Coordinates of C-alpha atoms and ligand atoms in Angstrom, one line a residue:
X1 CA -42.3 -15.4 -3.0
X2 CA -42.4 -11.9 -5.0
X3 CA -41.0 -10.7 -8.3
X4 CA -38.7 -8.5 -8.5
X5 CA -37.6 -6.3 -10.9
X6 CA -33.7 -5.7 -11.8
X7 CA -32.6 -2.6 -13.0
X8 CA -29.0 -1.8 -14.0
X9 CA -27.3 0.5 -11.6
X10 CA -24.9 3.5 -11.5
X11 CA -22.1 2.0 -14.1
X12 CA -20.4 5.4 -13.8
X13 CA -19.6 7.7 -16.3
X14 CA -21.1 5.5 -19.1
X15 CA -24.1 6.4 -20.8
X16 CA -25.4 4.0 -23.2
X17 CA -23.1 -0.1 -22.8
X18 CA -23.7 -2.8 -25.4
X19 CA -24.5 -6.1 -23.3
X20 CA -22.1 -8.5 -25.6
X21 CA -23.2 -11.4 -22.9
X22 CA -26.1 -12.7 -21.1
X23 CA -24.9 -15.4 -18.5
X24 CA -28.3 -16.9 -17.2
X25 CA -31.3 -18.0 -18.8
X26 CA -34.8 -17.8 -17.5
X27 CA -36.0 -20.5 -14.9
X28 CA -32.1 -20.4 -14.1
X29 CA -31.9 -20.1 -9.7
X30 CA -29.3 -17.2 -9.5
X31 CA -27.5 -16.7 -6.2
X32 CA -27.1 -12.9 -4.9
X33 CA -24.0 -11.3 -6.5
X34 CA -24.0 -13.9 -9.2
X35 CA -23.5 -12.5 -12.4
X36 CA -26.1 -11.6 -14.7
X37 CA -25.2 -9.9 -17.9
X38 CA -21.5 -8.5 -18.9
X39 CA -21.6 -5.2 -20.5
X40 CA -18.7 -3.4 -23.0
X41 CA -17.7 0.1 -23.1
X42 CA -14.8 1.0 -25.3
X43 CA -12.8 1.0 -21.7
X44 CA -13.8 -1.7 -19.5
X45 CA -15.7 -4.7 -19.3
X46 CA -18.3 -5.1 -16.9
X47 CA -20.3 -8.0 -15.2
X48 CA -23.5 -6.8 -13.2
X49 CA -24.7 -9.3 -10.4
X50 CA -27.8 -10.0 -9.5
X51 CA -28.7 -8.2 -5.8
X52 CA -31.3 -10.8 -5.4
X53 CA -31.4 -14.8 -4.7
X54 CA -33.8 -16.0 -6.6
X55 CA -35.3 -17.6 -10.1
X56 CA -35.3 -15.6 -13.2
X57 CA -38.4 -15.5 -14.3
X58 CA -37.7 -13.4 -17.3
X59 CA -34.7 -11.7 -18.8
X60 CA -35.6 -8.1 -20.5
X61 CA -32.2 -7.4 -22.5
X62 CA -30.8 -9.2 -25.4
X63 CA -27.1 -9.2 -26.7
X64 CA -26.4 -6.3 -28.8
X65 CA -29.2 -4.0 -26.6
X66 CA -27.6 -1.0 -25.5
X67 CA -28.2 -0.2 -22.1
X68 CA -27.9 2.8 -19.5
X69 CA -28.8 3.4 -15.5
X70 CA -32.3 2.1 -14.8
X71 CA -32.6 0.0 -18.1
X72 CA -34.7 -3.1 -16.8
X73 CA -32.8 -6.2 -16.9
X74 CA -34.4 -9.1 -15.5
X75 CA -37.4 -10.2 -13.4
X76 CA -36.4 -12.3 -10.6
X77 CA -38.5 -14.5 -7.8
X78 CA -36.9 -14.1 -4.6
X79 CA -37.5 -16.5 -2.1
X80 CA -36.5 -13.9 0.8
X81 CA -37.2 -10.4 -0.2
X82 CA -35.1 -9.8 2.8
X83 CA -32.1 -10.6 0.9
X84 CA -29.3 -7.6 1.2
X85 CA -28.9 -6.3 -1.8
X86 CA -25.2 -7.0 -3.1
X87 CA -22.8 -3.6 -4.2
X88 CA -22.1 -3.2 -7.7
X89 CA -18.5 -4.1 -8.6
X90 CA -17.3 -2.5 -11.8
X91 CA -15.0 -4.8 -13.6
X92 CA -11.5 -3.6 -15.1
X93 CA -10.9 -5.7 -19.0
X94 CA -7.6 -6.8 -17.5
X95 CA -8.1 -7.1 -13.8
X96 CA -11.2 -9.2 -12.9
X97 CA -11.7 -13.0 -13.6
X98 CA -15.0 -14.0 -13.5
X99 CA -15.7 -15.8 -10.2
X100 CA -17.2 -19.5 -11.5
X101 CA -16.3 -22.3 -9.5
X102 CA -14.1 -25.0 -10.8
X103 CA -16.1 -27.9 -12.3
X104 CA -15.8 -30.7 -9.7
X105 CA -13.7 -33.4 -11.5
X106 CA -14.8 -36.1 -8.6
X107 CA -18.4 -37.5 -8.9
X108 CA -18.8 -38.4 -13.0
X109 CA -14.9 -39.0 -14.8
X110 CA -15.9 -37.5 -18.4
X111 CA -16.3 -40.6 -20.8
X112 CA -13.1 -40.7 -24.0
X113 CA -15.8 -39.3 -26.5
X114 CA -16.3 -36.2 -24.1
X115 CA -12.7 -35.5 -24.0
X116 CA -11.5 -36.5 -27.3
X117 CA -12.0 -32.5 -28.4
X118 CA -9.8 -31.5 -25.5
X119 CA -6.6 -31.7 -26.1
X120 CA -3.9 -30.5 -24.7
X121 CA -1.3 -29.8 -27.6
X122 CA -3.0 -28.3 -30.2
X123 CA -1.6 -24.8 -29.7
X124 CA -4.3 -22.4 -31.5
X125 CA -2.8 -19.0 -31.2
X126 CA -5.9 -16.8 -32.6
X127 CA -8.2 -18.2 -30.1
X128 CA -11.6 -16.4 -29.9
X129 CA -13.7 -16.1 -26.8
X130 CA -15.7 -13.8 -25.5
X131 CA -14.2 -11.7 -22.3
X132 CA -15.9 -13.4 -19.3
X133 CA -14.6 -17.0 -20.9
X134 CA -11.2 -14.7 -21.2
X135 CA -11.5 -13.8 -17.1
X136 CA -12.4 -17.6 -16.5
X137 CA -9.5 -19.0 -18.2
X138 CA -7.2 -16.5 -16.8
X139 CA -8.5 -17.4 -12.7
X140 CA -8.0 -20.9 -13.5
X141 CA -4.7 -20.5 -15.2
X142 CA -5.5 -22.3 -18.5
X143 CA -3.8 -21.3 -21.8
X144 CA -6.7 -20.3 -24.0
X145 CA -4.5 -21.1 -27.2
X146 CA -4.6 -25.0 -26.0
X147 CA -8.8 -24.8 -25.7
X148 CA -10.5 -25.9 -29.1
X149 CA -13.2 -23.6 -29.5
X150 CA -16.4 -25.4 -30.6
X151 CA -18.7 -22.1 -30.1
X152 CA -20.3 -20.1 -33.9
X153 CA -17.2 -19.5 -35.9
X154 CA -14.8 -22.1 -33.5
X155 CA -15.3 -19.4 -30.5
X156 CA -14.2 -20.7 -27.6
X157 CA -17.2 -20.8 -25.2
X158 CA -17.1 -21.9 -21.1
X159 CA -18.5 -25.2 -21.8
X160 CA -15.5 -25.8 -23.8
X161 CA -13.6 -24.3 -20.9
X162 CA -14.9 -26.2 -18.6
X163 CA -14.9 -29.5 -20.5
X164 CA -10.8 -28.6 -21.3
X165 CA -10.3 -28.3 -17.7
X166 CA -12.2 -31.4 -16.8
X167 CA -10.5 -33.3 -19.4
X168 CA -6.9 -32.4 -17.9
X169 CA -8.0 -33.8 -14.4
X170 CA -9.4 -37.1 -16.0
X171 CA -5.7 -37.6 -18.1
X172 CA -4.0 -36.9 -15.0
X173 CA -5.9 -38.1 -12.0
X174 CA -5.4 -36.1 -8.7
X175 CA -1.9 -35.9 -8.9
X176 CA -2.2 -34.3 -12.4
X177 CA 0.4 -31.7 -13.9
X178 CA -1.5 -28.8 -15.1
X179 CA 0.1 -27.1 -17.9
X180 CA 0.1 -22.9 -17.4
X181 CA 1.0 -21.2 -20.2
X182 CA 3.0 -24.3 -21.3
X183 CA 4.9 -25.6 -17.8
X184 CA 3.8 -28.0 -16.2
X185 CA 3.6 -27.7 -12.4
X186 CA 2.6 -30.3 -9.9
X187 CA -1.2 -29.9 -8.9
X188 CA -1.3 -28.5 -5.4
X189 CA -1.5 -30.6 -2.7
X190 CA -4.7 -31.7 -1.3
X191 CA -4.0 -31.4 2.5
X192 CA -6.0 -32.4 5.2
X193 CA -4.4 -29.3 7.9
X194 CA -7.5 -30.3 10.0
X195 CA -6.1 -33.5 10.9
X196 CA -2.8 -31.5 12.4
X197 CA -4.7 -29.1 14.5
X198 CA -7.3 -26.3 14.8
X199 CA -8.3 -24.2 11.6
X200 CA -10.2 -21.9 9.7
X201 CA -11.1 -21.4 6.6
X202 CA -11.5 -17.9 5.2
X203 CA -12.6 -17.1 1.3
X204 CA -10.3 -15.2 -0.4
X205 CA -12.5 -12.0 -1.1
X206 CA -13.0 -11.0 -5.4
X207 CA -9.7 -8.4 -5.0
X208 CA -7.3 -11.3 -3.6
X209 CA -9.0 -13.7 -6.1
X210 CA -8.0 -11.6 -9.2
X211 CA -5.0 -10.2 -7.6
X212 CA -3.6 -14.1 -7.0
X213 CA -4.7 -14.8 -10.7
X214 CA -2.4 -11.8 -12.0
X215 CA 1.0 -12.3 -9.4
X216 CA 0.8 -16.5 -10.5
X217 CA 0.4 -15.8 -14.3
X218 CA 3.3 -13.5 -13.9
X219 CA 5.3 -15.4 -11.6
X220 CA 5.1 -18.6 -13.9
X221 CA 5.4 -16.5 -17.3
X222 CA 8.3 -13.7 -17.2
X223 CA 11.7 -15.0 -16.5
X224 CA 12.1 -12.3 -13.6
X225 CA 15.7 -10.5 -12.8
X226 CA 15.7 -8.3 -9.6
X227 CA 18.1 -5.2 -9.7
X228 CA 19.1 -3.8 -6.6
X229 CA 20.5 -0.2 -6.0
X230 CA 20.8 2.6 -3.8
X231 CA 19.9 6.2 -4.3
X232 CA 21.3 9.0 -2.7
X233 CA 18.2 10.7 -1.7
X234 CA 19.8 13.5 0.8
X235 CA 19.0 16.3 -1.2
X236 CA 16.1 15.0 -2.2
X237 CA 14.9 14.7 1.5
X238 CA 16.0 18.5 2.8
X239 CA 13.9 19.5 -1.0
X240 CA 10.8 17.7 0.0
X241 CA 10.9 18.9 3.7
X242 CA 11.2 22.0 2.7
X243 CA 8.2 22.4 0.8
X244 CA 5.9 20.1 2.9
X245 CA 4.2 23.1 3.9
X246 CA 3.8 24.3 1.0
X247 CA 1.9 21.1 -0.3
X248 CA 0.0 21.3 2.9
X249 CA -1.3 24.6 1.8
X250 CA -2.6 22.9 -1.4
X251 CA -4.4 19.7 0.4
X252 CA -2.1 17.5 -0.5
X253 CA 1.2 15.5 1.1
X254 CA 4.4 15.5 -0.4
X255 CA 5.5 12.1 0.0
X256 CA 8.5 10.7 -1.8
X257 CA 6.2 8.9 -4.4
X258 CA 5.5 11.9 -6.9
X259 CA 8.8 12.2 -7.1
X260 CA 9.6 8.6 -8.0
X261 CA 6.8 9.0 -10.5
X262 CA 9.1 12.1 -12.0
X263 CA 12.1 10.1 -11.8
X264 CA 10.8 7.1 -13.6
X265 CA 9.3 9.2 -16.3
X266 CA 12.5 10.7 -17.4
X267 CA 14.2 7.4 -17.1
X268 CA 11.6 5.4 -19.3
X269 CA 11.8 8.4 -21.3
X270 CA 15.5 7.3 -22.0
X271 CA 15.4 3.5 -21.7
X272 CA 12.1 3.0 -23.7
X273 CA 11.9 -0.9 -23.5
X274 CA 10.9 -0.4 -20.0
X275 CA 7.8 1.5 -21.4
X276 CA 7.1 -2.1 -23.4
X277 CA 5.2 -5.0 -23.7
X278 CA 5.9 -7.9 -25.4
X279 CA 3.1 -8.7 -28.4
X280 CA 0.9 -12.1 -28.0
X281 CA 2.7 -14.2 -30.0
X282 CA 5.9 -12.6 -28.1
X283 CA 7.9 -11.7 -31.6
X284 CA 7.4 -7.8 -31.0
X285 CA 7.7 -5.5 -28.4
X286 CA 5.2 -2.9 -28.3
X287 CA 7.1 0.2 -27.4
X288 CA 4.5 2.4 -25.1
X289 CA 4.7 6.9 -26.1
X290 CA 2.5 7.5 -23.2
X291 CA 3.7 7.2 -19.7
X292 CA 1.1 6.1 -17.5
X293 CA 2.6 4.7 -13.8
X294 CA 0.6 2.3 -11.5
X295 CA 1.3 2.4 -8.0
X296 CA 0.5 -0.5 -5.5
X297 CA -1.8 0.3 -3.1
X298 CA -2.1 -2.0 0.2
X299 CA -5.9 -1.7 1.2
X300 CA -7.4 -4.3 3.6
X301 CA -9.2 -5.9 1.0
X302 CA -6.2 -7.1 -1.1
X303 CA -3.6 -5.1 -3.5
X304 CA -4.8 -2.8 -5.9
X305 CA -2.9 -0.8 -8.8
X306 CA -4.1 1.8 -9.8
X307 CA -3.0 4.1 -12.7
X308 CA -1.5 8.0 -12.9
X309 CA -2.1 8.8 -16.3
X310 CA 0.1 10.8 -18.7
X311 CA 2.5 11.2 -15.7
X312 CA 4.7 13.2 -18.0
X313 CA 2.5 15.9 -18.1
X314 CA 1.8 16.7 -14.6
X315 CA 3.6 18.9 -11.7
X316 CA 5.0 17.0 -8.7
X317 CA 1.9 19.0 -6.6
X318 CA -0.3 17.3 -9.5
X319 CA 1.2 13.9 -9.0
X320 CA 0.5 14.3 -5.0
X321 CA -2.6 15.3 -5.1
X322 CA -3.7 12.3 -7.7
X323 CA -1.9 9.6 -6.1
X324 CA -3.5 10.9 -2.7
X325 CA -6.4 10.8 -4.3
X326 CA -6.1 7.2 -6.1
X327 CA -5.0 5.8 -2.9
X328 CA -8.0 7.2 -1.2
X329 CA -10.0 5.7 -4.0
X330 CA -8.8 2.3 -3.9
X331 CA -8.9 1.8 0.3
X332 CA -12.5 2.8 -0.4
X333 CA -12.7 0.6 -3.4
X334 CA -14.3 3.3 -5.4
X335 CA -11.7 3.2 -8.4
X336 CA -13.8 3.2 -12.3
X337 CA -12.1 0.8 -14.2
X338 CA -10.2 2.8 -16.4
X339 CA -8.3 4.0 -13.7
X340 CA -7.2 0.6 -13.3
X341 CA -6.1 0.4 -16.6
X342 CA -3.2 1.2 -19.3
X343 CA -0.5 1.1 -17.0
X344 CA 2.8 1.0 -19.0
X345 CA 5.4 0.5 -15.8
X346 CA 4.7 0.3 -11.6
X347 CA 6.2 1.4 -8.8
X348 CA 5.6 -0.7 -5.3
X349 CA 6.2 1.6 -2.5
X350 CA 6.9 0.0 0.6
X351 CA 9.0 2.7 1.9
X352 CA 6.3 4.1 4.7
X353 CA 6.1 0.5 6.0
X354 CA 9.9 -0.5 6.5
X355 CA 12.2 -3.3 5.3
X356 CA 15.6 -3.1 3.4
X357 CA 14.6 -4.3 -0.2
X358 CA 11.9 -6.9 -1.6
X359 CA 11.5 -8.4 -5.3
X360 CA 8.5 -7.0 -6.9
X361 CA 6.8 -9.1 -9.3
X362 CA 6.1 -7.5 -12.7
X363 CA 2.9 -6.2 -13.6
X364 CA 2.2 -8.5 -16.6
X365 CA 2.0 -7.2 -19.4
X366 CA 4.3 -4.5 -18.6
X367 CA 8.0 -5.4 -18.6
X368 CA 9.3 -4.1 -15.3
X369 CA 8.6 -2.8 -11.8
X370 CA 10.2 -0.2 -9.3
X371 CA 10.3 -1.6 -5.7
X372 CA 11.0 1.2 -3.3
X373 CA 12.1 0.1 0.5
X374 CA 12.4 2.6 4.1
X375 CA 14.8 5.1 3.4
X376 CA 17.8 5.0 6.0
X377 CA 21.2 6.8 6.8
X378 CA 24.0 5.2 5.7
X379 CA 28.0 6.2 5.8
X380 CA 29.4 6.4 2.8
X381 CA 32.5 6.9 1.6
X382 CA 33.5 10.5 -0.1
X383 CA 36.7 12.1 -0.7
X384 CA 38.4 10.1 1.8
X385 CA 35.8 10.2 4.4
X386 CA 32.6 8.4 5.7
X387 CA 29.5 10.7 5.5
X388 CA 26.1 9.8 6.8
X389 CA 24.1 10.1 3.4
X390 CA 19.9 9.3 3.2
X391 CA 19.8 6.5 1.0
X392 CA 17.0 4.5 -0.4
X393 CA 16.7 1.3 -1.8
X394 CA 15.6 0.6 -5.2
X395 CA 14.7 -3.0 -6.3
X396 CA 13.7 -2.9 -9.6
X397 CA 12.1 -6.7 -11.1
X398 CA 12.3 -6.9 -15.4
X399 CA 11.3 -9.4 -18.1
X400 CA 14.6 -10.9 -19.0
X401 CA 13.1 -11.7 -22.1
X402 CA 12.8 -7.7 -23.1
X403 CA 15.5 -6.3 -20.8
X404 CA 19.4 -7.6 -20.5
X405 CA 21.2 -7.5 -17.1
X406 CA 23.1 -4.4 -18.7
X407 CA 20.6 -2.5 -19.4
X408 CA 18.7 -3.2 -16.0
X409 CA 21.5 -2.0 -14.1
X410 CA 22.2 0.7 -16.7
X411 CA 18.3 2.0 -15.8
X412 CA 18.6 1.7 -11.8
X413 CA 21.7 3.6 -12.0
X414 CA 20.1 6.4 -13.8
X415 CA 17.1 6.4 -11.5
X416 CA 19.5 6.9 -8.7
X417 CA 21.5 9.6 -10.4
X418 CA 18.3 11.4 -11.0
X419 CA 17.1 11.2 -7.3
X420 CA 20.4 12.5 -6.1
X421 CA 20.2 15.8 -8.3
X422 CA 16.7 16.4 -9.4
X423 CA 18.1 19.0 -11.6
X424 CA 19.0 16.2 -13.7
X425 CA 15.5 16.2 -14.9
X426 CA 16.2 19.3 -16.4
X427 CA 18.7 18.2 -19.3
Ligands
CAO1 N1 11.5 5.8 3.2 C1 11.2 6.5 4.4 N2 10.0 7.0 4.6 C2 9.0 6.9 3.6 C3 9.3 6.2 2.4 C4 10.6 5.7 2.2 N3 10.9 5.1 1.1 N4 8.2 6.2 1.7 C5 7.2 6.8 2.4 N5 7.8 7.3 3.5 C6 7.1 8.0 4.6 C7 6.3 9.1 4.0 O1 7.1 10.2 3.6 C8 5.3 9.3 5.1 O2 6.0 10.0 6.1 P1 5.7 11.5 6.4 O3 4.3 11.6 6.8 O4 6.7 11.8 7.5 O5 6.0 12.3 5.2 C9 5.0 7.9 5.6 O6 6.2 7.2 5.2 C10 3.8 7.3 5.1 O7 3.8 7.4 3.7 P2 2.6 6.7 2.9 O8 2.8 5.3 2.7 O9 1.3 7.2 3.5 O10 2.6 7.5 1.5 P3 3.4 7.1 0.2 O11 3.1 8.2 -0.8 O12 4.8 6.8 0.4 O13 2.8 5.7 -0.3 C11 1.1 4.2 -1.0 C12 1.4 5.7 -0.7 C13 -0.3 4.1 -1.5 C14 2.0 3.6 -2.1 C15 1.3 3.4 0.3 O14 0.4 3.9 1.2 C16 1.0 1.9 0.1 O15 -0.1 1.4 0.1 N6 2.2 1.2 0.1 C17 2.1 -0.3 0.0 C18 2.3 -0.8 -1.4 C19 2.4 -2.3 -1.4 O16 1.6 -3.0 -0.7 N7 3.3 -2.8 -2.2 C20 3.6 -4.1 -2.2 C21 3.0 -4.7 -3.4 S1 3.7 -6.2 -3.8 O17 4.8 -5.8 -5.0

């Protein structure tokens, strides 16, 4: 048994955080990675975990200290001060749900007095909590509007989380609909698979985790509409050829996403409620002036998007060189959270890959995303004639709610337009 000091490490480019929670109190056992304390920058959120197993003996930080690299935090006993000391994860406001389990609803049913303050149809739109109670709610799925909040000033604090969620499985048993975002879906199953043959079970890893948490509340909250079109990208092609070399030159590789990012600018640019998101309560739509473009990234730890800021402003060499250099970033999983953050439209590249077109899901709360698919020679018809012409496929997903059907196609046909003559972007 020794104790351990914990001392915050490299956050990044911050130099003094507020911690605005402490998540463990002393004589608390901690496992490694668990998290400790979150801190609040004006950008991002972030939880730091503890790099030790162990007991905290004492915490050294309060909320409201302000705290920098090398700050002591905590003094922990570790059982085995051969523990491996857990990476620091940085966590993005809108991209990481706090990993807590999910209370057990099995051993002890909550009694009616428990559960009486847990309802399920008390909508309270101006629910406050805290943002790791925000993450929680958001992994599990649950509507924070429908938690009463029983924390100083009717906050909403994870007991009352956790209580909400365990009231839900008492009223409904193990075949219980859980209500997301106001649907009602059957629970999932609770299969056996081991009884059918050989498995194994393999944890989702933090970047699958949040990444499932996102696509689901998406999936079950935009009434998606998937508009499919092809671009006559010939010219296009024999231009980008054409200069590879000169972008080699630089360091960087023309691919054809910097000049989807160009494209999409000009077309947001003229179909703003594609540079939108809808407001809370969903009664406004918050039209977006800046033009900052996420772009899927496939890494072997999961999907990651990460964000080319003020595209407008920045030369297609620019846009190669950053996106190269975000990719790079995010297979390494060396992104800073702001540059996961303030996207105001995607694109989902699966052109180097192959495949004739796939429905993206919409990057909530953004209001649409640009699928791209292999681009492939195709004859098409011209003055009376078949010509082979490059063409790529364009599968762009909206929010029916924002977008109509007309204006959808209306946008996809403008994208293409603008492919087939760059000099288009010029008017
Ligand atoms: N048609 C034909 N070829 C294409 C193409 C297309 N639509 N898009 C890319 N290519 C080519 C590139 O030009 C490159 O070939 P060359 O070396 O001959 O130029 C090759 O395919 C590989 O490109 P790339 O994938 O390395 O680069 P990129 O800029 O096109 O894409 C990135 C970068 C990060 C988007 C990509 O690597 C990636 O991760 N894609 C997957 C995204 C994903 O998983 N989306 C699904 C999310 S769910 O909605």
């Amino acid at each position: 048994m020794t104790e351990q000091e914990i001392k915050l490490p490299d956050i990044g480019d911050f130099d003094a955080v507020e911690v605005i929670e402490v998540l463990v109190k002393p004589g608390e056992r901690v496992t490694a990675e668990q998290s400790l304390l979150v801190l609040e920058s004006d950008k991002a959120t972030m939880e730091i975990p503890s790099p030790f197993a162990g007991v905290v003996r004492k915490l050294l930080v309060a909320v409201g200290d302000s705290v920098r690299e090398g700050t002591p935090i905590a003094i922990v006993e570790v059982a085995d001060s051969r523990q491996t000391v857990a990476p620091i994860e940085l966590a993005a406001t809108e991209a990481e749900p706090h990993a807590v389990d999910v209370p057990d609803p099995a051993p002890a049913a909550p009694s009616a007095a428990d559960l009486a303050p847990y309802t399920v149809d008390a909508p309270q739109p101006d629910a406050h909590a805290g943002p790791s109670v925000r993450r929680l709610a958001r992994e599990l799925g649950v509507d924070l509007a429908l938690v009463p909040g029983r924390g100083p000033k009717g906050r909403i604090i994870e007991a009352d989380l956790q209580g909400y969620v365990k009231a839900l499985v008492a009223q409904g048993g193990a075949a219980a609909a859980v209500p997301i975002a106001g649907i009602h879906v059957a629970a999932p199953a609770d299969v056996d698979f081991a009884k059918f043959g050989p498995i194994e079970s393999e944890p989702l890893n933090r970047v699958r985790r949040i990444a499932a948490a996102n696509l689901h509340r998406s999936w079950v909250s935009v009434p998606h509409v998937t508009q499919f079109e092809d671009a006559d990208v010939t010219e296009l092609e024999t231009f980008r050829q054409d200069h590879r070399a000169e972008a080699e030159a630089r360091g960087t590789k023309l691919t054809f996403l910097p000049f989807l990012v160009k494209a999409v600018v000009k077309a947001l640019q003229e179909f703003p409620h594609f540079n939108a998101s809808l407001d809370r309560g969903g009664e406004n739509l918050i039209v977006k002036r800046y033009y900052h473009i996420g772009v899927a990234v496939d890494t072997e730890h999961g999907l990651v998007v990460p964000v080319v800021r003020d595209a407008d402003r920045k030369s297609l060499f620019e846009l190669a060189a950053e996106l190269q250099e975000l990719s790079e970033k995010a297979r390494a999983r060396r992104l800073r959270p702001e540059q996961l953050q303030g996207g105001s439209f995607s694109i989902s590249s699966l052109g180097g890959i192959g495949g004739t077109r796939f429905t993206p899901i919409v990057n909530h709360p953004e209001v649409a995303i640009l699928g791209v698919s292999r681009m492939a020679w195709k004859p098409v018809w011209q003055d009376g004639a078949f010509v082979p012409r490059r063409m790529l496929p364009l599968s762009l997903s909206y929010d029916h709610r924002v977008i109509d059907g007309a204006a959808g196609a209306r946008f996809t046909g403008r994208l293409a337009a603008l492919l087939a003559d760059l000099r288009r972007m010029l008017l």
